[in-house]
PDB file of C-alpha atoms and ligand atoms in Angstrom:
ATOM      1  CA  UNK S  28      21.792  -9.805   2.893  1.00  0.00           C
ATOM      2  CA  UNK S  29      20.888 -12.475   5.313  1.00  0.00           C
ATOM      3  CA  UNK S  30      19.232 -15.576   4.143  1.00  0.00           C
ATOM      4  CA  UNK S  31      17.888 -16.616   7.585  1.00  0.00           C
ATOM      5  CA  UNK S  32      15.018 -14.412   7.397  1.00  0.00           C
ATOM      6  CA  UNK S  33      11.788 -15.353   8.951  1.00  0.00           C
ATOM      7  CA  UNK S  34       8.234 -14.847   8.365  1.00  0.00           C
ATOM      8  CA  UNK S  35       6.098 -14.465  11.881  1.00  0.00           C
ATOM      9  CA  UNK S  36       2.388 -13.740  11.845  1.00  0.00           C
ATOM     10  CA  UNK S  37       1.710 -11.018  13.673  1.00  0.00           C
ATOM     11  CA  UNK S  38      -2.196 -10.972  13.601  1.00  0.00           C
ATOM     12  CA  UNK S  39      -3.960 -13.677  12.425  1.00  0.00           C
ATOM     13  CA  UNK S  40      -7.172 -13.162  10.314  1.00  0.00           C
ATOM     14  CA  UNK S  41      -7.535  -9.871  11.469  1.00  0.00           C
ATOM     15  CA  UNK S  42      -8.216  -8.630   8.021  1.00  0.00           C
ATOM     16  CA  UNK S  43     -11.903  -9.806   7.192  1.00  0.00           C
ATOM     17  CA  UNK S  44     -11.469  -8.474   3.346  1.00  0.00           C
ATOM     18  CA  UNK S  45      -8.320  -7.175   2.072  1.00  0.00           C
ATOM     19  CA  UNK S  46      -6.056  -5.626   4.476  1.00  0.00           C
ATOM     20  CA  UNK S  47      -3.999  -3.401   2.904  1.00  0.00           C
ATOM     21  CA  UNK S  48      -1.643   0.106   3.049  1.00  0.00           C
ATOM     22  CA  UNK S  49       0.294  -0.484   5.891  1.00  0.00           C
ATOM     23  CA  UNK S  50       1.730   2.620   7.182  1.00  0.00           C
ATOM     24  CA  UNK S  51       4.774   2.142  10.095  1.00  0.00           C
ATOM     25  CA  UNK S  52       4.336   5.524  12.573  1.00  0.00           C
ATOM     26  CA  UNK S  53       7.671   5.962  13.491  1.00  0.00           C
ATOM     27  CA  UNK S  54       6.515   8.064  16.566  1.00  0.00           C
ATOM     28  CA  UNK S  55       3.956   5.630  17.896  1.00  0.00           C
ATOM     29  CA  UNK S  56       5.756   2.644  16.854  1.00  0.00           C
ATOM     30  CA  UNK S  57       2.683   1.125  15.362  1.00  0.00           C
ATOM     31  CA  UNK S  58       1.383  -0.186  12.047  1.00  0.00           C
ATOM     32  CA  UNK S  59      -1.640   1.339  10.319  1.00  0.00           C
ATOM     33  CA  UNK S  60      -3.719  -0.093   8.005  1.00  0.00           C
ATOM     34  CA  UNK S  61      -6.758  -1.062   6.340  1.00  0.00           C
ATOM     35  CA  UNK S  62      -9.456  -3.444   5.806  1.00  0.00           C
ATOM     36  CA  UNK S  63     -11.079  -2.230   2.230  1.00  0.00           C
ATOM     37  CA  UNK S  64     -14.039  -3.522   1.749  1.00  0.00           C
ATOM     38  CA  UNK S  65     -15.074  -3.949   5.313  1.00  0.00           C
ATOM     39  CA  UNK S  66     -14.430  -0.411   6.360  1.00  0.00           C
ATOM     40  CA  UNK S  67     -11.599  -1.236   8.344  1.00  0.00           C
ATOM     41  CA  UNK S  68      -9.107   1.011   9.794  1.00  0.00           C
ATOM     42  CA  UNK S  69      -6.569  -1.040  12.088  1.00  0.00           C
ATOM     43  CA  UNK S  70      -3.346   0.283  14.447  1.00  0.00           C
ATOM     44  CA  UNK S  71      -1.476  -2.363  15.969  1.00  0.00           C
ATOM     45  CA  UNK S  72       0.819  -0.580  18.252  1.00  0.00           C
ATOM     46  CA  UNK S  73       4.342  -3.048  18.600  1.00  0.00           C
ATOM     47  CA  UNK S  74       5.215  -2.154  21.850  1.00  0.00           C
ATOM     48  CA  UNK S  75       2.283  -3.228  23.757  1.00  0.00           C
ATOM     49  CA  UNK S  76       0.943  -5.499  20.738  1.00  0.00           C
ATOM     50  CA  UNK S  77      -2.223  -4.024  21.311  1.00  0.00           C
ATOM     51  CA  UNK S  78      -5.017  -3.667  18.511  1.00  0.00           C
ATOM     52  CA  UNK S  79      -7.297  -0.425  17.907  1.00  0.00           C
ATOM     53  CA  UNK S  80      -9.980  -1.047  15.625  1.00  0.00           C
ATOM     54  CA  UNK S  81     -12.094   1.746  13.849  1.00  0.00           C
ATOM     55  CA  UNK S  82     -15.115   0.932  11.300  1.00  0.00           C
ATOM     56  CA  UNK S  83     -16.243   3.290   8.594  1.00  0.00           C
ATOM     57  CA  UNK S  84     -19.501   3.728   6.095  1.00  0.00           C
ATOM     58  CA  UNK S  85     -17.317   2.625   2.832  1.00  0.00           C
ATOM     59  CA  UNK S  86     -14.504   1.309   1.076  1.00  0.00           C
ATOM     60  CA  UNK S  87     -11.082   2.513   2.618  1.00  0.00           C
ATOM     61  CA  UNK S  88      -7.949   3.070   0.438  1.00  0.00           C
ATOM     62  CA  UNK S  89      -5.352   4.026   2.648  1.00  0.00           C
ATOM     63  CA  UNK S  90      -4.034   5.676   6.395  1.00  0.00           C
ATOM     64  CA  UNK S  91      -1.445   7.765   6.767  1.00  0.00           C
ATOM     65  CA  UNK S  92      -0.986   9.890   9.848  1.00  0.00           C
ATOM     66  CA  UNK S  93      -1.476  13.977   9.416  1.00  0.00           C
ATOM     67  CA  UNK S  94       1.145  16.074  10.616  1.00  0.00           C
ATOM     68  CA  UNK S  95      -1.483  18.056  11.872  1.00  0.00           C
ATOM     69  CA  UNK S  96      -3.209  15.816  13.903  1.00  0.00           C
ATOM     70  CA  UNK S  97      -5.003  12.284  13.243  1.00  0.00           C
ATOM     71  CA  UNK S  98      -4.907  10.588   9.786  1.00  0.00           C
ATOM     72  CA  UNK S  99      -5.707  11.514   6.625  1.00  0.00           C
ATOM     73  CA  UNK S 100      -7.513   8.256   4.810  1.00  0.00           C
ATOM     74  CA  UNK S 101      -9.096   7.695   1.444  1.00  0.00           C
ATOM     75  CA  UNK S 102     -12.751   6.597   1.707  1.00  0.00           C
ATOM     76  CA  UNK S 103     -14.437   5.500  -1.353  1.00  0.00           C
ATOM     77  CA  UNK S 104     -13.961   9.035  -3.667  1.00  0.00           C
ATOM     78  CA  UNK S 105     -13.207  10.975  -0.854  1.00  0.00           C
ATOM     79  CA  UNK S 106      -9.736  12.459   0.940  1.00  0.00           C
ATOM     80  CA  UNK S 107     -10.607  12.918   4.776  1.00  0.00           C
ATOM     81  CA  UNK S 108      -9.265  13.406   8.017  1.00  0.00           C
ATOM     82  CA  UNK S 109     -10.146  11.161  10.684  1.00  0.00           C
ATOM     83  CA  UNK S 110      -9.272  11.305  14.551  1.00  0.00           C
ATOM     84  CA  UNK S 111      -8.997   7.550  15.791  1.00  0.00           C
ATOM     85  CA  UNK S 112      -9.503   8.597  19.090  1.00  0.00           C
ATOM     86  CA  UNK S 113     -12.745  10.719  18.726  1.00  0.00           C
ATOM     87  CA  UNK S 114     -14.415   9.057  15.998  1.00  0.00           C
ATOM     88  CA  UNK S 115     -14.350  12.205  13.838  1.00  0.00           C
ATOM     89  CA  UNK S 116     -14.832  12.110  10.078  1.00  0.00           C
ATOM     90  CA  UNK S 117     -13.972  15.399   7.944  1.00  0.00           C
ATOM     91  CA  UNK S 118     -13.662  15.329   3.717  1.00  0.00           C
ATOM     92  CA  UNK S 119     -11.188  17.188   2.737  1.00  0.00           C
ATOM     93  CA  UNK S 120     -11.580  17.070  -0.502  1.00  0.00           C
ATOM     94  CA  UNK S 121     -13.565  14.975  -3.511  1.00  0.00           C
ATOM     95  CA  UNK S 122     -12.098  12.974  -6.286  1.00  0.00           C
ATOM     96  CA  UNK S 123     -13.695  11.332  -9.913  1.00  0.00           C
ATOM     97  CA  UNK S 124     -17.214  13.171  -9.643  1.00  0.00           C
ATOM     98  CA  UNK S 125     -20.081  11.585 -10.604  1.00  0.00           C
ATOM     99  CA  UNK S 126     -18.591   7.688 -10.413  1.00  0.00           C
ATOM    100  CA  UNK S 127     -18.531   5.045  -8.473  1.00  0.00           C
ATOM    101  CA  UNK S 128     -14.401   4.719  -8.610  1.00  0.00           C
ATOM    102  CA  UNK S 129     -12.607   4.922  -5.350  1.00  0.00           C
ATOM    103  CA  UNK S 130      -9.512   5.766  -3.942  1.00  0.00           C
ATOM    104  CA  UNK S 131      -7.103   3.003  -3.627  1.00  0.00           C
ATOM    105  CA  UNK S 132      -3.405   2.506  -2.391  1.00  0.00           C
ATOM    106  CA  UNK S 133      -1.957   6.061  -0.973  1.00  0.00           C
ATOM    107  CA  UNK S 134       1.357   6.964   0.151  1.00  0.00           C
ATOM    108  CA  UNK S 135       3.488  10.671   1.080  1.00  0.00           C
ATOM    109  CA  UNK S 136       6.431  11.877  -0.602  1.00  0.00           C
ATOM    110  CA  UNK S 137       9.468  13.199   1.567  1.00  0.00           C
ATOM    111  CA  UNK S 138       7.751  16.398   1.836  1.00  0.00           C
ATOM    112  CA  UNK S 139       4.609  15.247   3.015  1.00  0.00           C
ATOM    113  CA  UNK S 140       2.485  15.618  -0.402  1.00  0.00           C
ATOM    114  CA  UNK S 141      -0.068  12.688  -0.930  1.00  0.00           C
ATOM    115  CA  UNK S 142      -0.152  10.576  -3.668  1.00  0.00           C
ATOM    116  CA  UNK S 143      -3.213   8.597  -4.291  1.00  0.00           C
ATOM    117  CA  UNK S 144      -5.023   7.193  -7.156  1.00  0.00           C
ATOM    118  CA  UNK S 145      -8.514   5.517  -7.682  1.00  0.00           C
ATOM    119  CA  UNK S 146      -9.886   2.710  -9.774  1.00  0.00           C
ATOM    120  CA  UNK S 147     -13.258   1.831 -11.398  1.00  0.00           C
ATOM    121  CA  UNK S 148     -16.507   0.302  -9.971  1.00  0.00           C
ATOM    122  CA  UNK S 149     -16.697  -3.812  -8.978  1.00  0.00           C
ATOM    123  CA  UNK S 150     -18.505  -5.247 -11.271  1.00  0.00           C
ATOM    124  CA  UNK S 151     -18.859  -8.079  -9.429  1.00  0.00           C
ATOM    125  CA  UNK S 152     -16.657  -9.489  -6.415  1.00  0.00           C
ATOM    126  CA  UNK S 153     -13.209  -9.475  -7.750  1.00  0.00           C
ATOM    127  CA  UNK S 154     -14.000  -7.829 -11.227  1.00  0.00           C
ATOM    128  CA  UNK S 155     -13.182  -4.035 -11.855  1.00  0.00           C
ATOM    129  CA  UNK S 156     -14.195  -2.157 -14.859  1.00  0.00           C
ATOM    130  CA  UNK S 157     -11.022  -1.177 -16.198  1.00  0.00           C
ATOM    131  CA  UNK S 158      -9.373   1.972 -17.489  1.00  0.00           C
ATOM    132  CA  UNK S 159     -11.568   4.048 -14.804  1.00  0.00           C
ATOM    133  CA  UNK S 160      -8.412   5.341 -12.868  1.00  0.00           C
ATOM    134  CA  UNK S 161      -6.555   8.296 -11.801  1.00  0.00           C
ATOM    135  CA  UNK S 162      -3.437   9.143 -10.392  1.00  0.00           C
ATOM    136  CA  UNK S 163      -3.732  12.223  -8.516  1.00  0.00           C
ATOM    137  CA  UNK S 164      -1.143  14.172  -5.862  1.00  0.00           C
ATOM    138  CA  UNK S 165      -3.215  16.198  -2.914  1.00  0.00           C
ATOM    139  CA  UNK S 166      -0.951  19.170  -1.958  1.00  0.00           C
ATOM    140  CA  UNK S 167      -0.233  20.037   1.746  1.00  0.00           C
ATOM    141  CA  UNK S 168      -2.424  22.914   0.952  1.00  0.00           C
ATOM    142  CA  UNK S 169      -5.322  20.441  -0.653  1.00  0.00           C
ATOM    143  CA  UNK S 170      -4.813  21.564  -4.427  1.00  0.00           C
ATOM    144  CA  UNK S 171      -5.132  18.221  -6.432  1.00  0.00           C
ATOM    145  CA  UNK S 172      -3.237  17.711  -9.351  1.00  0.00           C
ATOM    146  CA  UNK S 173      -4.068  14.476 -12.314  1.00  0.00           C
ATOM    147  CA  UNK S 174      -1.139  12.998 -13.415  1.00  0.00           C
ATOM    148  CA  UNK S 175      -2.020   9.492 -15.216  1.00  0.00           C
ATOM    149  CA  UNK S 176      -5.728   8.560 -16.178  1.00  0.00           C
ATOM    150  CA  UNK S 177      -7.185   5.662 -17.744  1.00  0.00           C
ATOM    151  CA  UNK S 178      -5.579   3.276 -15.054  1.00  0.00           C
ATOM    152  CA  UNK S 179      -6.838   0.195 -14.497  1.00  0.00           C
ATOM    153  CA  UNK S 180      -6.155  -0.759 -10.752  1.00  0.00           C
ATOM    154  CA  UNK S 181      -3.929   2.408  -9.356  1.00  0.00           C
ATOM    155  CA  UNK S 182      -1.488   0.523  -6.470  1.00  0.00           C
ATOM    156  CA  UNK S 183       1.819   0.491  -5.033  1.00  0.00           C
ATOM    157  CA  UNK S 184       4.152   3.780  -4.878  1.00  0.00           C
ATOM    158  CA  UNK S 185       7.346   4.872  -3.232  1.00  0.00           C
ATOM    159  CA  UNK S 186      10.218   6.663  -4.331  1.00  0.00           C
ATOM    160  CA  UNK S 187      14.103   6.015  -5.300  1.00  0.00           C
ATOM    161  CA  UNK S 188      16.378   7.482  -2.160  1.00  0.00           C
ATOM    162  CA  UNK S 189      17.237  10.873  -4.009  1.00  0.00           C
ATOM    163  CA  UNK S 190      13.806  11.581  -5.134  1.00  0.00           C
ATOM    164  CA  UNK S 191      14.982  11.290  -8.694  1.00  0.00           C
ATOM    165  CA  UNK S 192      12.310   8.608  -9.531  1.00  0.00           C
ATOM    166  CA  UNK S 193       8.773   7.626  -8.686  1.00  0.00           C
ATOM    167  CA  UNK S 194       8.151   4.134  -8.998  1.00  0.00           C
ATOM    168  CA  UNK S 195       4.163   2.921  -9.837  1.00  0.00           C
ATOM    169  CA  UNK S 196       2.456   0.273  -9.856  1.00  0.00           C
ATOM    170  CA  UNK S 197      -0.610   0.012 -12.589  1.00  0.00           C
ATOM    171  CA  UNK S 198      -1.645  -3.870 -11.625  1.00  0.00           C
ATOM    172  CA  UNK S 199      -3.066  -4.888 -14.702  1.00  0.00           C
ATOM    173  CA  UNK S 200       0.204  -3.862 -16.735  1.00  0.00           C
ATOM    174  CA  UNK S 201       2.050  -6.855 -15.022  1.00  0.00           C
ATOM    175  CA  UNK S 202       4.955  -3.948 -14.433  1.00  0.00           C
ATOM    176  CA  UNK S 203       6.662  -1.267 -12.038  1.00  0.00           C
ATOM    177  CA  UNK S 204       6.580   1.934 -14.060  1.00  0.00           C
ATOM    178  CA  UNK S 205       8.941   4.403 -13.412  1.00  0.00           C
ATOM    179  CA  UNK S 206       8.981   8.378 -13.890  1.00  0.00           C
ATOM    180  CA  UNK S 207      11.534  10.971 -13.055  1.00  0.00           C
ATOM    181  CA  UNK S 208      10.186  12.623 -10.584  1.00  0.00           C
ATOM    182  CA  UNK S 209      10.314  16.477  -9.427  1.00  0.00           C
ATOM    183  CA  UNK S 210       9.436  16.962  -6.272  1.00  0.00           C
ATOM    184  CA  UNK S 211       9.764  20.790  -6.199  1.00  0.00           C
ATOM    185  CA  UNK S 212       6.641  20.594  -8.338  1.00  0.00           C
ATOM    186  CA  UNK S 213       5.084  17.230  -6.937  1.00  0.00           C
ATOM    187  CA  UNK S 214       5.256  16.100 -11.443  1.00  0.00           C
ATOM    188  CA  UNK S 215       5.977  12.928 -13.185  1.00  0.00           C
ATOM    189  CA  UNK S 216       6.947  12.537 -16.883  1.00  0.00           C
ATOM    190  CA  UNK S 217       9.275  10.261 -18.928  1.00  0.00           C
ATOM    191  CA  UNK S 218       7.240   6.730 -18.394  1.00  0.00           C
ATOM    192  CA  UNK S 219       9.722   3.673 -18.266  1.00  0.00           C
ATOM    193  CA  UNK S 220       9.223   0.120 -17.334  1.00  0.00           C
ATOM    194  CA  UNK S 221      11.790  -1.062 -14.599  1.00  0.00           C
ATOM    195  CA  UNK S 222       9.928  -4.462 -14.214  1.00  0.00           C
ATOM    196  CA  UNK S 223       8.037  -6.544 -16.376  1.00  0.00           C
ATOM    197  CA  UNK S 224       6.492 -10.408 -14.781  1.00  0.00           C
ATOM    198  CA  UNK S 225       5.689 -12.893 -17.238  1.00  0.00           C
ATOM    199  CA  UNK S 226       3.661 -14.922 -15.219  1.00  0.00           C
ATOM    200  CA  UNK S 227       0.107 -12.973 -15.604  1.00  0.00           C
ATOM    201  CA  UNK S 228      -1.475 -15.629 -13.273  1.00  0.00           C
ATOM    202  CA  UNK S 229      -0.582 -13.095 -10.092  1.00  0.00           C
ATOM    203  CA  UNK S 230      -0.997  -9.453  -9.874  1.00  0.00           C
ATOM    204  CA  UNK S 231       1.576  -6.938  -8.471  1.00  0.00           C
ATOM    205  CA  UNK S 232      -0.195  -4.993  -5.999  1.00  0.00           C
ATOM    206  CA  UNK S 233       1.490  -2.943  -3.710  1.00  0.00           C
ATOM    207  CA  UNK S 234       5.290  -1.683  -2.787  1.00  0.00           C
ATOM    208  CA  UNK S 235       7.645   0.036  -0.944  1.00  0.00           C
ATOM    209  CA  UNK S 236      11.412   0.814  -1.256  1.00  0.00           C
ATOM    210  CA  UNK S 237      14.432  -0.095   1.136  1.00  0.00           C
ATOM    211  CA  UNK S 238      17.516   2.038   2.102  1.00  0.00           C
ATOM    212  CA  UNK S 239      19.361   0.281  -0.866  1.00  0.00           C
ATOM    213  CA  UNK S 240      16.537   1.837  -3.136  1.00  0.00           C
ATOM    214  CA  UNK S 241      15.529  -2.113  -4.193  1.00  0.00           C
ATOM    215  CA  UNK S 242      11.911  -2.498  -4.540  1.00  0.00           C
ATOM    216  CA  UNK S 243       9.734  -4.863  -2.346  1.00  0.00           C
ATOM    217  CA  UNK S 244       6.683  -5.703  -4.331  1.00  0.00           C
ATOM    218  CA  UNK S 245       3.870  -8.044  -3.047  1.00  0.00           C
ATOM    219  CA  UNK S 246       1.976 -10.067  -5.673  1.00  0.00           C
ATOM    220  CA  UNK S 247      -1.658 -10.632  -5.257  1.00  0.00           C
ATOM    221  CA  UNK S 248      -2.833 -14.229  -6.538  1.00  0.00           C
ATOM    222  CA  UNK S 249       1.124 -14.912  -6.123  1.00  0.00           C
ATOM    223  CA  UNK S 250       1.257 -15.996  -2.429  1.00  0.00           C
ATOM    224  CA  UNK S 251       4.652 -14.328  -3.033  1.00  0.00           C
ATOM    225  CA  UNK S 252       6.582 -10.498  -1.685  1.00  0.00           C
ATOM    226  CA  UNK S 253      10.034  -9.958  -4.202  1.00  0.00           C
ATOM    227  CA  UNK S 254      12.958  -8.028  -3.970  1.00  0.00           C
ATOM    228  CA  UNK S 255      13.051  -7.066  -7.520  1.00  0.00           C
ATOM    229  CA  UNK S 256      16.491  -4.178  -8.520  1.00  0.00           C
ATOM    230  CA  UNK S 257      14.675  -1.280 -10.679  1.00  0.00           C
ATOM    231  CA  UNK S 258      17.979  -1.020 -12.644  1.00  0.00           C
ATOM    232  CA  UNK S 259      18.124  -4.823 -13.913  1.00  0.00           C
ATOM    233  CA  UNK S 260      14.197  -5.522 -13.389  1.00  0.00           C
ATOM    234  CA  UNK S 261      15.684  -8.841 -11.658  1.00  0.00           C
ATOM    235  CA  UNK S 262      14.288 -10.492  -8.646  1.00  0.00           C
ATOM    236  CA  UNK S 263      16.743 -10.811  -6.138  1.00  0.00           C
ATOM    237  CA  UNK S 264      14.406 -12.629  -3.215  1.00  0.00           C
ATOM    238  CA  UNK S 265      10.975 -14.267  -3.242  1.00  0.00           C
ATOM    239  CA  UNK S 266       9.524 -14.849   0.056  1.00  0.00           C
ATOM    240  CA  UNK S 267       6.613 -16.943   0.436  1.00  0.00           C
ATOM    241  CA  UNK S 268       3.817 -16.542   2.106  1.00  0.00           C
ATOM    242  CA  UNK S 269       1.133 -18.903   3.443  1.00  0.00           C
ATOM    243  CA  UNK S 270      -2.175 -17.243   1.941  1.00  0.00           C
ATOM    244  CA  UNK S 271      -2.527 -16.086  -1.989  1.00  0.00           C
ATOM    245  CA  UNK S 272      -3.505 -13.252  -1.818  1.00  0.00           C
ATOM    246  CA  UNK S 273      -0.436 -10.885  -0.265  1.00  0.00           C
ATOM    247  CA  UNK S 274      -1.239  -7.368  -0.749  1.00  0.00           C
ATOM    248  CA  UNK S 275       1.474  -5.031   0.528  1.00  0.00           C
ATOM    249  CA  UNK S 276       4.353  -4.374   2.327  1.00  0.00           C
ATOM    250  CA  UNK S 277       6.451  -1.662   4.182  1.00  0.00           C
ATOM    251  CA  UNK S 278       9.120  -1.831   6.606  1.00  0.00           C
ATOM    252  CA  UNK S 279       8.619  -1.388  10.249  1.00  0.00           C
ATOM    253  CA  UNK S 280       9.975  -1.908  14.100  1.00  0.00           C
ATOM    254  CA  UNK S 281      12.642  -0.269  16.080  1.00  0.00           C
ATOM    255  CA  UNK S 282      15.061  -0.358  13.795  1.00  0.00           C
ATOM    256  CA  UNK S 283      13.025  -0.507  10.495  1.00  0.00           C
ATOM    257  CA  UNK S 284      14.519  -3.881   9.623  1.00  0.00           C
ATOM    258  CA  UNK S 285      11.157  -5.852   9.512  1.00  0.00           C
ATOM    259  CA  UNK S 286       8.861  -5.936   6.763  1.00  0.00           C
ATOM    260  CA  UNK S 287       5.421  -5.380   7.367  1.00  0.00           C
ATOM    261  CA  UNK S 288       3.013  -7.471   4.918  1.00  0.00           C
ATOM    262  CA  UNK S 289      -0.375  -7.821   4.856  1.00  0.00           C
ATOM    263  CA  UNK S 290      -3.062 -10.041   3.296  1.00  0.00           C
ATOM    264  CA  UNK S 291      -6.491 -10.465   1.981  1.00  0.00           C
ATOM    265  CA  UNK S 292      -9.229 -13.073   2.521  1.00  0.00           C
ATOM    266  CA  UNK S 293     -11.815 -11.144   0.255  1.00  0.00           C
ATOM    267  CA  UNK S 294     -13.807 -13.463  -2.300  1.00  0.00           C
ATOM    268  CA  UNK S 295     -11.903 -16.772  -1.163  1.00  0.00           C
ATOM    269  CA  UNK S 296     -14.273 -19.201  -0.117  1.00  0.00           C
ATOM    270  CA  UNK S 297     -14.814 -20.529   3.286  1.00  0.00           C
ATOM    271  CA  UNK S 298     -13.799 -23.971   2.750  1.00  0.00           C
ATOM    272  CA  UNK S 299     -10.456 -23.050   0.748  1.00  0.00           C
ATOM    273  CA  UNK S 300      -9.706 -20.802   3.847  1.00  0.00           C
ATOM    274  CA  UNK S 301     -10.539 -23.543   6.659  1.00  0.00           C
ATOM    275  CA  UNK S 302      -8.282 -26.176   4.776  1.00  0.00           C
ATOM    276  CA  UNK S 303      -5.913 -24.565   2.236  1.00  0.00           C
ATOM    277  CA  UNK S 304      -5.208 -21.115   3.417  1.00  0.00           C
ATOM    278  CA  UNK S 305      -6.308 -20.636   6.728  1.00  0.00           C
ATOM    279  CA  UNK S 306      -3.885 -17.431   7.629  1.00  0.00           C
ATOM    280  CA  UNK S 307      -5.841 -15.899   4.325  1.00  0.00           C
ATOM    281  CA  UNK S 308      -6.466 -11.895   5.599  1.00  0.00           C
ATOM    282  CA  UNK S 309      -3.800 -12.198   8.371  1.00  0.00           C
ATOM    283  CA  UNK S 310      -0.633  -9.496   9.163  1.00  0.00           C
ATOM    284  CA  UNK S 311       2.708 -11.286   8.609  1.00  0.00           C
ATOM    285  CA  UNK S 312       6.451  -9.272   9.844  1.00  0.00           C
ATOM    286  CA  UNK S 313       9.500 -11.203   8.372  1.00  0.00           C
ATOM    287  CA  UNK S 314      12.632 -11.026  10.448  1.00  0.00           C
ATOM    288  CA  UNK S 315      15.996 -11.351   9.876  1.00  0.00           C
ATOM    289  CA  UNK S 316      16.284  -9.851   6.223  1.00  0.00           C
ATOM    290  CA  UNK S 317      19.163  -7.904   6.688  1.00  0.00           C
ATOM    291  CA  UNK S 318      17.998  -4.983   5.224  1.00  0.00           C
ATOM    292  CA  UNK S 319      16.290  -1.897   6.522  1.00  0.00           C
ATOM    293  CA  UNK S 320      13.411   0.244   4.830  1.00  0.00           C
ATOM    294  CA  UNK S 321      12.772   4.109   5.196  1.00  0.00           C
ATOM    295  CA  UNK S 322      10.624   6.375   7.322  1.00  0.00           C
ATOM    296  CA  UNK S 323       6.793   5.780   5.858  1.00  0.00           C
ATOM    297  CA  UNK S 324       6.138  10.291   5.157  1.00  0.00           C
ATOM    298  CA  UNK S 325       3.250  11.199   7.062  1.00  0.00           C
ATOM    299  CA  UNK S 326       0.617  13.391   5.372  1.00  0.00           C
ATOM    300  CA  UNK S 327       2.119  17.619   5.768  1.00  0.00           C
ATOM    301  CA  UNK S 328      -1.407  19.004   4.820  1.00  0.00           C
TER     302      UNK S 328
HETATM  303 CA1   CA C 403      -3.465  -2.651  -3.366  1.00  0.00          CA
END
């Protein structure tokens, strides 16, 4: 691995809250993703290094293109389709009735299933009732299935290069669970811990995994994205970022050799972000790492 990487800033500030989920569209050669608490849907397309914006009624989870058209996004409890061009809004389908939980970080297996899961109500900026959450998988033919429940912040997913293994983030365990996975069935069992961070000061959030099936995992409160080998649980790279908050990453560009991270400025106050942390909510690509990611699976439903 190169150690001349380099971290660019691709957007600044052009998260308002927390910009998570990005999504690399191989076919557009663009980066989705979103703006949570603002409503924010975002597609920065690389070629042209143009921005489309798009502003919902709620709190938006995640984007992932639809085979069939469009993108399929989580907004507040809701899975729906929504076509950035026309404006159009459809639910698909409802999750956690009767709560105010919503969806959170969302990502497709290799067959094009959705995996999302949802956390509990803020309880005031910053503070989420705990133990409210849900893991759930939303079929290419829209049956959902509940696979871990009392979560406290459902996050970051991917899977191992043979589909052998789903990798999960719970935040507030300070861990990246594993499970074997069977993707026949779209099931999880067998809970392990590949990862386990002592310092409880910053909060994994989310993750994606390279070609080398090493796990890039972004730390929230950590100002920090790490390299971390699920068969040791060792770090093997810490890049810093200038902001705290650093919310996810996935690899992008021509040649899917640049990470894609993104960042929050939610609930940091003005004057930290004018003189301590200015690029607080801003898109950041690191170059130069050496190592490629995978195709992000667009949604098959
Ligand atoms: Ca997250």
């Amino acid at each position: 691995m190169s150690g001349t990487y380099r971290v660019n800033t691709v957007l600044p500030n052009c998260f308002d809250t927390i910009g998570e989920a990005p999504h690399w569209d191989v076919g557009s050669q663009s980066l989705y993703c979103v703006d949570i608490h603002s409503g924010g849907l975002l597609r920065w397309d690389a070629s042209t290094n143009t921005v489309d914006k798009a502003k919902l009624n709620g709190k938006i989870g995640f984007a992932i293109p639809r085979e069939s058209g469009g993108l399929t996004i989580g907004l507040n409890r809701s899975i729906a389709s929504f076509h950035f061009d026309q404006q159009e809004l459809v639910t698909l389908a409802e999750v956690d009735p009767g709560t105010e939980n919503r969806l959170n970080d969302g990502k497709c297996d290799t067959t094009g299933r959705l995996w999302a899961g949802t956390l509990g109500p803020s309880l005031a900026p910053g503070v989420i009732q705990m133990g409210c959450g849900t893991l759930y998988s939303f079929s290419r033919d829209h049956t959902i299935s509940s696979h871990l429940t009392k979560l406290d912040i459902s996050n970051g997913m991917d899977w191992s290069n043979d589909n052998s293994v789903m990798y999960f983030i719970d935040s507030m365990t300070f861990s990246v669970m594993a499970f074997d996975f069977d993707i026949t069935l779209g099931s999880i069992r067998n809970k392990k811990t590949v990862a386990e961070f002592q310092d409880k000061t910053c909060v994994p959030d989310g993750m994606c995994v390279d070609s080398d099936g090493k796990l890039w995992v972004a730390f929230y409160k950590g100002s920090r994205v790490c390299r971390i080998d699920p068969e040791t649980g060792d770090t093997l790279l810490t890049i810093n970022f200038p902001v705290t908050n650093v919310t996810s990453c996935c690899f992008g560009g021509k040649h899917l050799d640049e990470l894609y991270v993104t960042s929050s400025a939610y609930n940091i106050p003005q004057e930290e972000i004018t003189h301590k942390q200015p690029l607080a909510g801003s898109l950041f690509q690191v170059t130069g790492l050496g190592v490629k990611g995978r195709v992000s699976n667009n949604f098959q439903g």
